[in-house]
Coordinates of C-alpha atoms and ligand atoms in Angstrom, one line a residue:
M397 CA -8.7 -32.0 4.2
E398 CA -5.0 -32.8 3.8
V399 CA -4.1 -35.8 5.9
P400 CA -0.5 -36.3 6.8
K401 CA 0.7 -39.7 5.4
Q402 CA 2.0 -40.9 8.7
L403 CA -1.3 -40.2 10.3
L404 CA -3.1 -42.3 7.6
T405 CA -0.7 -45.3 8.1
H406 CA -1.2 -45.0 11.7
F407 CA -4.9 -45.1 11.5
L408 CA -4.9 -48.1 9.2
I409 CA -2.8 -50.0 11.7
L410 CA -5.1 -48.8 14.4
I411 CA -8.2 -50.2 12.9
L412 CA -6.7 -53.4 11.5
C413 CA -4.9 -54.4 14.7
T414 CA -6.8 -55.5 17.7
D415 CA -4.7 -58.1 19.4
L416 CA -1.3 -58.3 21.0
L417 CA 0.5 -59.3 17.8
C418 CA -0.7 -56.2 16.1
M419 CA 0.3 -54.1 19.1
S420 CA 3.9 -55.1 18.6
I421 CA 3.6 -54.6 14.9
R422 CA 2.3 -51.1 15.6
Q423 CA 5.1 -50.4 18.0
I424 CA 7.7 -51.3 15.3
Q425 CA 5.9 -49.3 12.6
A426 CA 5.0 -46.2 14.4
E427 CA 7.8 -43.7 14.8
S428 CA 7.7 -41.4 17.7
V429 CA 6.3 -37.9 17.1
T430 CA 9.0 -35.5 16.3
P431 CA 8.9 -31.8 17.2
E432 CA 8.1 -31.0 13.5
E433 CA 5.3 -33.5 13.5
A434 CA 4.0 -32.1 16.8
K435 CA 3.6 -28.7 15.0
L436 CA 1.7 -30.4 12.2
L437 CA -0.5 -32.2 14.7
R438 CA -1.2 -29.0 16.6
D439 CA -2.3 -27.4 13.3
E440 CA -4.3 -30.5 12.5
V441 CA -6.1 -30.2 15.8
R442 CA -6.7 -26.5 15.2
G443 CA -8.3 -27.5 11.9
M444 CA -10.5 -30.0 13.8
F445 CA -11.6 -27.3 16.2
Y446 CA -12.7 -25.0 13.3
H447 CA -14.4 -27.8 11.4
A448 CA -16.6 -28.3 14.5
F449 CA -16.8 -24.7 15.6
D450 CA -17.7 -23.4 12.1
G451 CA -20.2 -26.2 11.7
Y452 CA -21.8 -25.2 15.0
M453 CA -21.9 -21.5 14.1
D454 CA -23.2 -22.1 10.5
H455 CA -25.8 -24.7 11.3
A456 CA -26.7 -24.7 15.0
F457 CA -26.0 -21.4 16.7
P458 CA -27.7 -20.0 18.8
R459 CA -29.1 -23.3 19.8
D460 CA -27.2 -25.3 22.3
E461 CA -25.5 -28.0 20.3
L462 CA -24.7 -29.1 16.8
K463 CA -26.3 -32.1 15.1
P464 CA -23.2 -32.8 13.0
L465 CA -24.6 -35.4 10.6
S466 CA -27.8 -33.6 9.6
C467 CA -26.2 -30.2 10.0
G468 CA -28.9 -28.8 12.4
G469 CA -29.0 -27.7 16.0
E470 CA -30.7 -28.8 19.2
D471 CA -31.3 -27.3 22.6
T472 CA -30.0 -29.6 25.3
L473 CA -29.3 -27.4 28.2
G474 CA -31.6 -24.4 28.4
G475 CA -31.3 -23.0 24.9
Y476 CA -28.7 -20.4 25.4
A477 CA -25.9 -21.0 22.9
L478 CA -24.2 -23.6 25.1
T479 CA -21.5 -24.6 22.6
L480 CA -20.5 -21.0 21.9
I481 CA -20.1 -20.3 25.7
D482 CA -18.3 -23.6 26.2
S483 CA -15.9 -22.7 23.4
L484 CA -14.9 -19.2 24.4
D485 CA -11.7 -19.9 26.3
S486 CA -10.6 -22.5 23.7
L487 CA -10.8 -19.6 21.1
A488 CA -8.7 -17.4 23.4
L489 CA -6.2 -20.1 24.2
M490 CA -5.5 -20.7 20.5
G491 CA -5.0 -17.0 20.1
D492 CA -8.1 -16.3 18.0
F493 CA -8.8 -12.8 19.2
E494 CA -11.3 -12.1 16.4
H495 CA -13.7 -14.9 17.1
F496 CA -13.2 -14.6 20.9
T497 CA -14.2 -10.9 20.7
T498 CA -17.2 -11.3 18.4
S499 CA -18.4 -14.2 20.5
V500 CA -18.0 -12.4 23.8
E501 CA -19.7 -9.3 22.4
W502 CA -22.6 -11.3 21.0
I503 CA -23.2 -13.1 24.3
G504 CA -22.9 -9.8 26.2
K505 CA -25.5 -8.1 24.1
N506 CA -27.9 -10.9 23.5
L507 CA -28.0 -13.4 26.3
R508 CA -30.4 -12.5 29.1
F509 CA -31.2 -15.2 31.6
D510 CA -34.2 -13.2 33.0
I511 CA -35.8 -13.2 29.6
I512 CA -34.9 -16.9 28.9
A513 CA -36.2 -17.9 32.3
Y514 CA -39.5 -15.9 31.8
L515 CA -40.2 -17.0 28.3
Q516 CA -39.0 -20.6 28.4
N517 CA -39.8 -21.6 32.0
K518 CA -36.7 -23.7 32.0
T519 CA -35.7 -26.3 34.5
V520 CA -32.0 -27.1 34.2
S521 CA -29.3 -29.3 35.7
V522 CA -27.4 -27.5 38.4
F523 CA -24.3 -29.4 37.7
E524 CA -24.2 -29.1 33.9
T525 CA -25.3 -25.4 34.0
T526 CA -22.5 -24.7 36.5
I527 CA -19.6 -26.5 34.8
R528 CA -20.5 -25.6 31.2
I529 CA -22.3 -22.2 31.3
L530 CA -21.1 -20.6 34.5
G531 CA -17.6 -21.9 34.0
G532 CA -17.5 -20.8 30.4
L533 CA -18.8 -17.3 31.2
L534 CA -16.4 -16.8 34.1
S535 CA -13.2 -18.1 32.3
A536 CA -14.0 -15.9 29.3
H537 CA -14.7 -12.9 31.6
L538 CA -11.4 -13.4 33.3
I539 CA -9.6 -13.4 30.0
A540 CA -11.5 -10.6 28.3
S541 CA -11.3 -8.2 31.3
D542 CA -7.5 -8.5 31.8
Y543 CA -4.8 -6.8 29.9
A544 CA -2.3 -9.3 31.2
T545 CA -3.8 -12.1 29.2
G546 CA -3.1 -10.3 25.9
M547 CA -6.8 -10.9 25.1
R548 CA -8.4 -7.9 26.7
I549 CA -11.4 -6.8 24.7
P550 CA -11.5 -3.0 24.7
S551 CA -15.3 -2.7 24.6
Y552 CA -15.8 -5.4 27.3
D553 CA -17.6 -4.1 30.4
D554 CA -18.0 -7.1 32.7
E555 CA -21.1 -8.3 30.8
L556 CA -20.2 -11.9 31.2
L557 CA -19.6 -11.5 34.9
H558 CA -23.1 -10.0 35.3
L559 CA -24.6 -12.9 33.4
A560 CA -22.7 -15.4 35.5
E561 CA -23.9 -13.8 38.7
D562 CA -27.5 -13.6 37.5
L563 CA -27.4 -17.3 36.5
A564 CA -25.8 -18.4 39.8
R565 CA -28.5 -16.6 41.8
R566 CA -31.1 -18.5 39.8
L567 CA -29.4 -21.7 40.9
L568 CA -29.2 -20.8 44.6
P569 CA -32.7 -22.1 45.5
A570 CA -31.4 -25.6 44.8
F571 CA -29.2 -25.4 47.8
D572 CA -32.0 -24.9 50.2
T573 CA -32.1 -28.5 51.6
P574 CA -31.6 -29.9 55.1
T575 CA -28.2 -31.5 54.0
G576 CA -26.9 -28.5 52.1
I577 CA -26.5 -30.8 49.1
P578 CA -28.4 -29.2 46.2
Y579 CA -31.2 -30.7 44.2
G580 CA -30.1 -31.9 40.8
S581 CA -32.3 -29.5 38.9
V582 CA -33.8 -26.1 39.4
N583 CA -36.2 -23.9 37.5
L584 CA -34.5 -20.7 36.5
L585 CA -37.7 -18.6 37.2
Y586 CA -39.5 -20.4 40.0
G587 CA -36.8 -22.2 41.9
V588 CA -37.2 -25.9 42.8
D589 CA -40.4 -27.5 41.6
E590 CA -42.3 -29.4 44.4
N591 CA -42.1 -32.6 42.3
E592 CA -38.4 -32.3 41.8
S593 CA -36.4 -35.4 42.5
K594 CA -34.6 -35.4 45.8
I595 CA -31.9 -37.8 44.6
T596 CA -28.7 -36.4 43.2
S597 CA -25.3 -37.6 42.3
T598 CA -22.1 -37.1 44.4
A599 CA -20.5 -35.4 41.4
G600 CA -23.6 -33.2 41.1
G601 CA -23.2 -31.9 44.7
G602 CA -19.4 -31.9 44.8
T603 CA -18.5 -30.3 41.6
L604 CA -19.6 -26.7 42.1
T605 CA -17.0 -25.2 44.3
L606 CA -14.6 -23.8 41.7
E607 CA -17.1 -21.9 39.6
F608 CA -19.1 -20.6 42.6
G609 CA -16.0 -19.9 44.6
V610 CA -14.5 -17.8 41.8
L611 CA -17.8 -15.9 41.5
S612 CA -17.8 -15.1 45.2
R613 CA -14.3 -13.7 45.0
L614 CA -15.1 -11.7 41.9
T615 CA -18.3 -10.3 43.3
D616 CA -17.3 -10.0 47.0
D617 CA -20.4 -11.9 47.8
P618 CA -19.5 -15.0 49.9
I619 CA -22.9 -16.8 49.4
F620 CA -21.8 -18.7 46.3
E621 CA -18.7 -20.1 48.0
Q622 CA -20.5 -20.8 51.2
V623 CA -23.3 -22.9 49.7
T624 CA -21.0 -25.0 47.5
K625 CA -18.6 -25.7 50.4
N626 CA -21.5 -26.6 52.6
S627 CA -22.6 -29.1 50.0
V628 CA -19.1 -30.7 49.9
L629 CA -19.1 -30.9 53.7
G630 CA -22.6 -32.4 53.6
L631 CA -21.5 -35.1 51.3
W632 CA -18.3 -35.8 53.2
A633 CA -20.1 -35.9 56.6
R634 CA -22.0 -38.8 55.2
R635 CA -19.0 -40.8 54.0
S636 CA -18.7 -44.4 55.1
R637 CA -16.4 -45.4 58.0
I638 CA -13.8 -46.3 55.4
N639 CA -13.9 -42.9 53.8
L640 CA -15.8 -43.8 50.7
V641 CA -18.7 -42.0 49.2
G642 CA -21.6 -43.5 47.3
A643 CA -22.9 -42.5 43.9
H644 CA -26.4 -41.1 44.7
I645 CA -27.8 -39.5 47.8
N646 CA -31.1 -38.1 49.0
V647 CA -30.6 -34.4 49.6
F648 CA -33.3 -34.3 52.2
T649 CA -32.6 -37.3 54.3
G650 CA -28.9 -37.7 53.5
E651 CA -29.3 -41.4 52.9
W652 CA -27.3 -42.9 50.1
T653 CA -29.6 -44.4 47.5
Q654 CA -26.8 -45.9 45.5
K655 CA -23.9 -47.1 47.5
D656 CA -21.4 -48.1 44.8
A657 CA -18.2 -46.2 45.4
G658 CA -15.9 -45.6 42.5
I659 CA -13.9 -42.9 40.7
G660 CA -16.0 -42.8 37.6
T661 CA -19.6 -42.2 36.8
S662 CA -21.6 -40.1 39.2
I663 CA -18.6 -39.5 41.5
D664 CA -15.5 -38.6 39.4
S665 CA -15.3 -34.8 39.7
F666 CA -16.1 -34.9 43.5
Y667 CA -12.5 -36.0 43.9
E668 CA -11.3 -33.6 41.3
Y669 CA -12.8 -30.5 42.9
L670 CA -11.5 -31.3 46.4
L671 CA -8.0 -31.0 45.2
K672 CA -8.5 -28.2 42.7
A673 CA -10.5 -26.1 45.2
Y674 CA -7.6 -26.3 47.5
L675 CA -5.1 -25.4 44.7
L676 CA -7.1 -22.5 43.5
F677 CA -8.4 -21.0 46.8
G678 CA -5.9 -22.3 49.3
D679 CA -8.6 -23.6 51.6
E680 CA -6.9 -26.4 53.5
E681 CA -10.1 -28.0 54.6
Y682 CA -10.4 -29.2 51.0
L683 CA -6.9 -30.6 51.0
Y684 CA -7.5 -32.5 54.2
I685 CA -10.7 -34.1 52.8
F686 CA -8.9 -34.8 49.5
Q687 CA -6.1 -36.6 51.3
E688 CA -8.6 -38.8 53.3
A689 CA -10.7 -39.5 50.2
Y690 CA -7.8 -40.2 47.9
A691 CA -6.1 -42.6 50.4
A692 CA -9.3 -44.5 50.7
A693 CA -9.9 -44.6 46.9
M694 CA -6.3 -45.9 46.4
H695 CA -6.8 -48.6 49.1
Y696 CA -10.2 -49.9 48.2
L697 CA -10.8 -49.0 44.6
Y698 CA -7.4 -49.4 43.0
N699 CA -6.7 -52.8 41.6
D700 CA -3.4 -51.9 39.9
P701 CA -3.7 -50.7 37.2
W702 CA -7.5 -50.6 37.0
Y703 CA -10.2 -49.2 39.3
V704 CA -13.3 -51.0 40.4
E705 CA -16.5 -50.1 42.1
V706 CA -17.1 -51.4 45.6
N707 CA -19.8 -51.1 48.2
M708 CA -19.0 -47.9 50.1
N709 CA -19.4 -49.6 53.5
S710 CA -18.1 -53.1 53.1
A711 CA -15.7 -52.5 50.2
A712 CA -17.2 -55.7 48.6
L713 CA -16.6 -55.7 44.8
V714 CA -19.6 -54.6 42.9
W715 CA -18.5 -53.9 39.4
P716 CA -15.2 -54.9 37.7
L717 CA -15.7 -52.3 35.1
F718 CA -13.7 -49.6 33.5
N719 CA -15.9 -46.7 32.7
S720 CA -14.7 -44.0 30.4
L721 CA -15.2 -41.2 33.0
Q722 CA -12.5 -42.8 35.2
A723 CA -9.9 -41.8 32.6
F724 CA -9.5 -38.3 34.2
W725 CA -8.0 -39.9 37.2
P726 CA -4.3 -40.2 36.0
G727 CA -4.5 -36.5 35.2
L728 CA -5.7 -35.7 38.7
Q729 CA -2.9 -37.9 40.1
V730 CA -0.4 -35.8 38.2
L731 CA -1.7 -32.7 40.0
A732 CA -1.5 -34.6 43.3
G733 CA 2.1 -35.7 42.5
D734 CA 1.3 -39.4 42.4
I735 CA 2.8 -40.2 39.1
D736 CA 3.7 -43.9 39.1
P737 CA 0.2 -45.3 39.4
A738 CA -0.9 -42.6 37.0
I739 CA 1.5 -43.9 34.4
R740 CA 0.3 -47.5 34.8
T741 CA -3.3 -46.7 34.8
H742 CA -3.0 -44.5 31.7
T743 CA -1.3 -47.3 29.9
A744 CA -4.1 -49.7 30.8
F745 CA -6.8 -47.3 29.8
F746 CA -5.1 -46.4 26.6
S747 CA -4.8 -50.1 25.7
V748 CA -8.7 -50.1 25.6
W749 CA -8.6 -47.1 23.3
K750 CA -6.0 -48.9 21.0
R751 CA -8.1 -52.0 20.9
Y752 CA -11.2 -50.2 19.6
G753 CA -10.0 -46.9 18.3
F754 CA -12.1 -45.2 21.1
T755 CA -12.9 -46.0 24.6
P756 CA -16.4 -47.4 25.2
E757 CA -18.5 -46.0 28.0
G758 CA -18.0 -49.3 29.8
F759 CA -15.4 -52.0 29.4
N760 CA -15.9 -55.2 31.4
L761 CA -12.7 -56.2 33.2
A762 CA -13.9 -59.7 33.9
T763 CA -14.6 -60.6 30.3
F764 CA -12.2 -58.0 28.8
S765 CA -14.9 -56.9 26.4
V766 CA -17.2 -54.0 25.8
Q767 CA -20.0 -53.8 28.4
Q768 CA -23.4 -54.4 26.9
G769 CA -25.4 -51.2 26.8
Q770 CA -22.2 -49.1 27.2
R771 CA -20.8 -49.4 23.7
S772 CA -20.7 -45.7 22.7
Y773 CA -18.0 -43.1 22.6
P774 CA -19.6 -39.6 22.9
L775 CA -16.4 -37.7 22.1
R776 CA -15.3 -37.7 25.7
P777 CA -12.1 -35.9 26.8
E778 CA -10.9 -37.7 29.9
L779 CA -8.2 -40.0 28.4
I780 CA -6.8 -37.1 26.3
E781 CA -6.8 -34.9 29.4
S782 CA -4.7 -37.4 31.3
T783 CA -2.4 -37.8 28.3
Y784 CA -1.8 -34.1 28.3
W785 CA -1.0 -34.0 32.1
L786 CA 1.2 -37.0 31.9
Y787 CA 3.1 -35.5 29.0
K788 CA 3.4 -32.3 30.8
A789 CA 4.9 -34.0 33.9
T790 CA 7.1 -36.5 32.2
R791 CA 7.8 -35.2 28.7
D792 CA 7.8 -38.9 27.6
S793 CA 7.1 -39.1 23.9
R794 CA 4.8 -42.1 24.4
Y795 CA 2.1 -39.5 25.3
L796 CA 2.5 -37.7 22.0
D797 CA 2.2 -41.0 20.2
A798 CA -0.9 -41.7 22.2
G799 CA -2.3 -38.2 21.2
R800 CA -1.5 -38.9 17.5
D801 CA -3.5 -42.2 17.8
M802 CA -6.4 -40.2 19.2
V803 CA -6.3 -37.6 16.5
A804 CA -6.3 -40.4 13.9
S805 CA -9.3 -42.1 15.5
L806 CA -11.2 -38.8 15.7
Q807 CA -10.4 -37.8 12.2
Y808 CA -11.2 -41.1 10.5
G809 CA -13.9 -42.4 12.8
A810 CA -15.8 -39.4 14.2
R811 CA -15.3 -36.6 11.7
C812 CA -18.6 -36.1 9.8
T813 CA -20.3 -33.6 7.5
C814 CA -20.6 -30.6 9.8
G815 CA -18.5 -31.5 12.8
Y816 CA -17.6 -34.6 14.8
C817 CA -20.1 -37.3 15.6
H818 CA -20.6 -39.5 18.6
I819 CA -19.7 -43.1 18.0
S820 CA -22.7 -45.3 18.9
D821 CA -20.7 -48.5 19.0
V822 CA -16.9 -48.6 19.3
E823 CA -16.7 -52.0 17.7
F824 CA -18.6 -50.9 14.5
H825 CA -17.7 -47.2 14.5
K826 CA -21.2 -46.2 13.6
Q827 CA -21.7 -42.4 13.8
E828 CA -24.5 -40.7 15.7
D829 CA -25.9 -37.2 15.1
H830 CA -24.7 -35.5 18.3
M831 CA -21.8 -33.3 19.2
E832 CA -21.5 -32.5 22.9
S833 CA -20.3 -29.0 23.7
F834 CA -17.4 -30.5 25.7
F835 CA -15.8 -31.6 22.5
L836 CA -14.8 -28.0 21.9
A837 CA -14.4 -27.1 25.6
E838 CA -12.2 -30.1 26.5
T839 CA -11.5 -32.8 23.9
V840 CA -9.9 -30.6 21.3
K841 CA -8.5 -28.2 23.8
Y842 CA -6.4 -30.9 25.6
L843 CA -5.2 -32.3 22.3
W844 CA -4.2 -28.8 21.2
L845 CA -2.4 -28.1 24.5
L846 CA -0.6 -31.5 24.2
F847 CA 0.9 -30.8 20.8
D848 CA 1.5 -27.1 21.5
L849 CA 3.5 -28.0 24.5
A850 CA 5.6 -30.4 22.4
A851 CA 6.0 -27.8 19.7
G852 CA 7.3 -25.1 22.0
S853 CA 4.3 -24.0 24.0
D854 CA 3.3 -20.4 23.2
N855 CA 0.0 -20.2 25.0
L856 CA -1.8 -18.6 27.9
V857 CA -1.7 -21.7 30.0
E858 CA 2.0 -22.4 29.7
N859 CA 3.3 -18.8 29.4
G860 CA 0.5 -16.6 30.6
P861 CA 0.5 -14.2 33.5
Y862 CA -1.1 -16.7 35.9
K863 CA -1.1 -20.3 36.7
Y864 CA -4.4 -21.8 35.7
V865 CA -6.5 -24.5 37.3
F866 CA -8.7 -26.3 34.8
S867 CA -12.3 -26.8 35.7
T868 CA -13.9 -30.2 35.1
E869 CA -15.2 -28.8 31.9
G870 CA -11.7 -27.7 30.9
H871 CA -12.3 -24.0 31.6
L872 CA -9.3 -21.9 32.6
L873 CA -9.5 -20.5 36.1
P874 CA -6.5 -18.3 36.9
A875 CA -4.9 -18.1 40.3
T876 CA -5.0 -14.3 40.3
P877 CA -4.4 -12.6 43.6
Q878 CA -8.1 -11.8 43.8
I879 CA -9.2 -15.4 43.3
S880 CA -6.5 -16.9 45.5
L881 CA -6.9 -14.3 48.2
V882 CA -3.2 -13.7 48.4
K883 CA -3.6 -10.7 50.7
E884 CA -5.7 -12.7 53.1
H885 CA -3.3 -15.6 53.2
C886 CA -0.3 -13.4 53.5
S887 CA -1.7 -11.4 56.4
Y888 CA -2.8 -14.7 58.0
I889 CA 0.6 -16.2 57.7
G890 CA 2.3 -12.9 58.4
A891 CA 4.9 -13.9 55.8
F892 CA 7.0 -12.3 53.2
C893 CA 4.6 -10.3 51.0
P894 CA 6.2 -7.6 49.0
R895 CA 3.8 -4.8 48.3
S896 CA 4.4 -5.1 44.5
N897 CA 2.6 -8.3 44.5
F898 CA -0.7 -6.5 45.2
G899 CA -0.4 -3.5 42.9
H900 CA -1.1 -3.3 39.2
E901 CA 2.1 -5.0 38.4
P902 CA 1.7 -8.6 37.3
P903 CA 3.0 -11.0 40.0
T904 CA 6.3 -12.6 39.6
F905 CA 6.5 -16.3 39.2
D906 CA 9.1 -18.9 39.7
I907 CA 11.0 -17.0 42.4
P908 CA 14.2 -18.9 43.0
M909 CA 14.1 -20.4 46.5
E910 CA 17.5 -18.9 47.3
S911 CA 16.1 -15.4 46.9
Q912 CA 13.2 -15.9 49.2
E913 CA 13.0 -14.9 52.8
P914 CA 14.1 -17.5 55.3
N915 CA 10.6 -17.9 56.7
A916 CA 9.2 -18.7 53.2
T917 CA 11.8 -21.4 52.7
K918 CA 11.0 -22.8 56.0
T919 CA 7.3 -23.0 55.1
F920 CA 8.2 -25.0 52.0
L921 CA 10.5 -27.4 53.9
D922 CA 8.0 -27.9 56.7
T923 CA 5.4 -28.7 54.2
T924 CA 7.3 -31.4 52.4
S925 CA 8.3 -33.1 55.6
L926 CA 4.7 -32.8 56.8
L927 CA 3.7 -34.7 53.7
G928 CA 6.2 -37.4 54.4
H929 CA 8.5 -37.0 51.5
S930 CA 12.2 -37.1 51.6
Y931 CA 12.5 -34.6 48.8
V932 CA 15.3 -32.2 49.4
H933 CA 15.1 -29.0 47.5
K934 CA 18.0 -28.3 45.3
S935 CA 16.6 -26.6 42.2
S936 CA 17.1 -23.0 41.8
S937 CA 13.6 -22.8 40.3
V938 CA 10.9 -24.4 42.1
S939 CA 7.7 -23.7 40.2
G940 CA 4.6 -24.8 41.7
V941 CA 1.6 -24.1 39.6
I942 CA 0.5 -21.0 41.5
K943 CA 3.7 -20.4 43.3
G944 CA 5.1 -16.9 43.4
L945 CA 2.1 -14.8 44.1
C946 CA 3.4 -14.5 47.6
P947 CA 6.3 -16.7 48.8
G948 CA 4.7 -17.0 52.2
L949 CA 1.5 -18.4 50.8
S950 CA 1.5 -21.9 52.1
H951 CA -0.9 -23.4 49.7
S952 CA 0.9 -22.2 46.7
Q953 CA 4.1 -23.8 47.9
K954 CA 2.3 -27.0 48.4
Y955 CA 0.9 -27.0 44.9
G956 CA 1.4 -30.6 43.9
I957 CA 3.0 -30.6 40.5
S958 CA 6.4 -29.2 40.1
Y959 CA 7.8 -29.1 36.6
V960 CA 11.2 -28.6 37.9
A961 CA 13.7 -30.9 39.6
S962 CA 17.3 -31.5 39.1
H963 CA 17.0 -35.2 38.7
S964 CA 15.2 -38.2 37.2
T965 CA 13.6 -37.8 33.8
T966 CA 13.7 -39.2 30.4
L967 CA 13.8 -36.5 27.9
S968 CA 12.7 -37.1 24.4
D969 CA 12.6 -33.5 23.3
E970 CA 16.0 -32.0 23.5
R971 CA 14.8 -28.7 22.4
V972 CA 13.0 -28.2 25.6
D973 CA 14.8 -26.1 28.1
Q974 CA 16.6 -28.3 30.5
S975 CA 15.4 -26.6 33.6
E976 CA 11.8 -27.0 32.5
S977 CA 12.0 -30.6 31.3
T978 CA 13.8 -32.4 34.0
V979 CA 10.9 -32.9 36.3
V980 CA 8.4 -34.8 37.5
Q981 CA 7.4 -36.2 40.8
S982 CA 9.8 -34.9 43.2
H983 CA 7.2 -33.7 45.6
S984 CA 3.6 -34.0 46.1
V985 CA 0.7 -32.1 47.5
V986 CA -0.9 -35.2 49.1
L987 CA -0.1 -37.6 51.7
L988 CA 0.0 -40.5 49.3
S989 CA -2.1 -43.5 50.0
D990 CA -0.8 -45.3 53.0
S991 CA -3.0 -48.4 53.4
S992 CA -1.8 -48.9 56.9
A993 CA -3.3 -45.6 57.8
I994 CA -6.8 -46.8 57.0
N995 CA -8.4 -48.8 59.8
T996 CA -10.6 -51.5 58.7
P997 CA -13.5 -51.2 61.1
D998 CA -15.0 -54.3 62.6
D999 CA -18.5 -52.9 62.7
L1000 CA -19.2 -51.5 59.3
Q1001 CA -22.5 -49.9 58.7
N1002 CA -25.1 -52.3 57.4
D1003 CA -22.8 -54.4 55.4
T1004 CA -20.3 -57.1 55.8
E1005 CA -16.6 -57.1 56.4
P1006 CA -14.7 -55.1 53.8
S1007 CA -13.2 -57.4 51.2
S1008 CA -9.8 -56.2 50.2
S1009 CA -10.0 -55.0 46.7
K1010 CA -6.3 -55.9 46.3
G1011 CA -4.2 -58.8 46.9
D1012 CA -6.5 -61.6 47.9
G1013 CA -7.6 -63.3 44.9
E1014 CA -8.4 -62.1 41.4
P1015 CA -11.7 -60.3 41.4
F1016 CA -11.8 -59.9 37.7
R1017 CA -11.8 -63.5 36.7
G1018 CA -15.4 -64.2 36.0
Ligands
LIG397 C1 -17.8 -33.0 30.9 O1 -19.0 -32.3 30.9 C2 -17.0 -32.9 32.1 O2 -15.7 -33.3 31.9 C3 -17.6 -33.7 33.3 O3 -16.9 -33.6 34.4 C4 -17.8 -35.1 32.9 N1 -18.5 -35.2 31.7 C5 -18.1 -34.5 30.5 C6 -17.0 -35.1 29.7 O4 -17.0 -36.4 29.6

């Protein structure tokens, strides 16, 4: 492996320096990533992908995951080639048509959930199976079946869609509970075992809507969308009076069995899917819930720049802990248009990465040290994901520098014989013989997207025929007219919907506001004032992520991140087209946290008066 010299120097600085003095030395020594270096880094990341992917194919396939130190395989989620399925859209994204085709064809011919269910009598996690397998199959199906992606496979005949539908139907029995919140696990042949635990996590019940919703819209069977929305409503109905949710709930009684509220472990993607379900499907109920949930999180959990865990009823501090799953949050804030806190939080989280070369699963904010028992780094993507979103929104080269640090850490600390290894202890960098499938679905994908964007962005996400929403497993879900139900929304709104948007022609994006019908413009302006922003539209090219399918489509116009504004940005990359790069936070999809809007109830359920997680005192001093 050829290692760029600058990367090597950077890594040496990274491992030798752990204190403030060294941070300033590092700042002096490290030059910012140039566009040329971004290309090299993108290629470096591509090499990382293939080291891990080839290792998996050579030593583990068709088992679920690679054991990268011993060069073997292990079944971790049902025994159906998990890593291959989780990697499909990464292959397509990087333009590897050959591997994408052979992989899709192999899965289409060989994977049969009925046979696996019958022979192996498997009980699987509803959450993991949905986000990794169902999401992987659906995103690959949507790429392989569509000429507009440039990756249409001629021989492909919806095999992956049929597999996804079969699998989802096998998960449906899990939703048969009094609350609508599904059991955590289900047997693929028999349904839910009578001894199955009735306790599940909030993320487990709240992170299914994208995959199941897409399936409903592709199969014209509403059941998948209905049960998963019902689950979200079931969780939200049991929120506390201060709009927080706990971590674990009994799916029969609806009682919270773990009342710690936070944005990380066990809850994280509940928030993520509220916003993304709205963005992808245009269902405003999700937006409404997201606004309420987000405002409460920012009021009670945010301790600028960190996030804590508090009791969901009293808001009393429970854990002054950064856990690595929280690191997706700045990326979500970019989508929501709340960039300033995202920048500060990312800086704080990244300081933990810089200190150890990786983020530990838990970092104690009272002692500012690694939390005992949470010392590992299992190749998680969250901080990298947020780095990508913040770079995309700001084009600030500090995010490329952060990405370069992360590549250096992975290359020197985690790369091992046949792939990339988990780090069992971030202080000693000991490698462990596991490689989670999300390393290829997310970790490497977001790094590649980051540097590809800096190098000129020639990929499906940036330049493809649709705007994409990323699932929590990093799978690409396109806002096609069929998925976003453009027709339905347009007829509902009675707005400007040219016929050509519904034919075989690809939809037009980035329609200049000036060229839209007056009623469409009005919708946009109404929206921004509704959200309380003083933003005045000036740009000739307002590009919301899914905007343009139908100018009258209200949710598309409210899509939070706009990459275009005629003001306010630092630009480090002069090659980037001016209209694309001068962006950022000009308008937002959410009504941003307004603490005065949250009433602090006098009579909180069970618990004591809410303690403010901000302002009064310093909860982290221990
Ligand atoms: C992934 O499976 C998903 O990102 C999920 O939402 C959280 N856990 C892993 C990555 O850390």
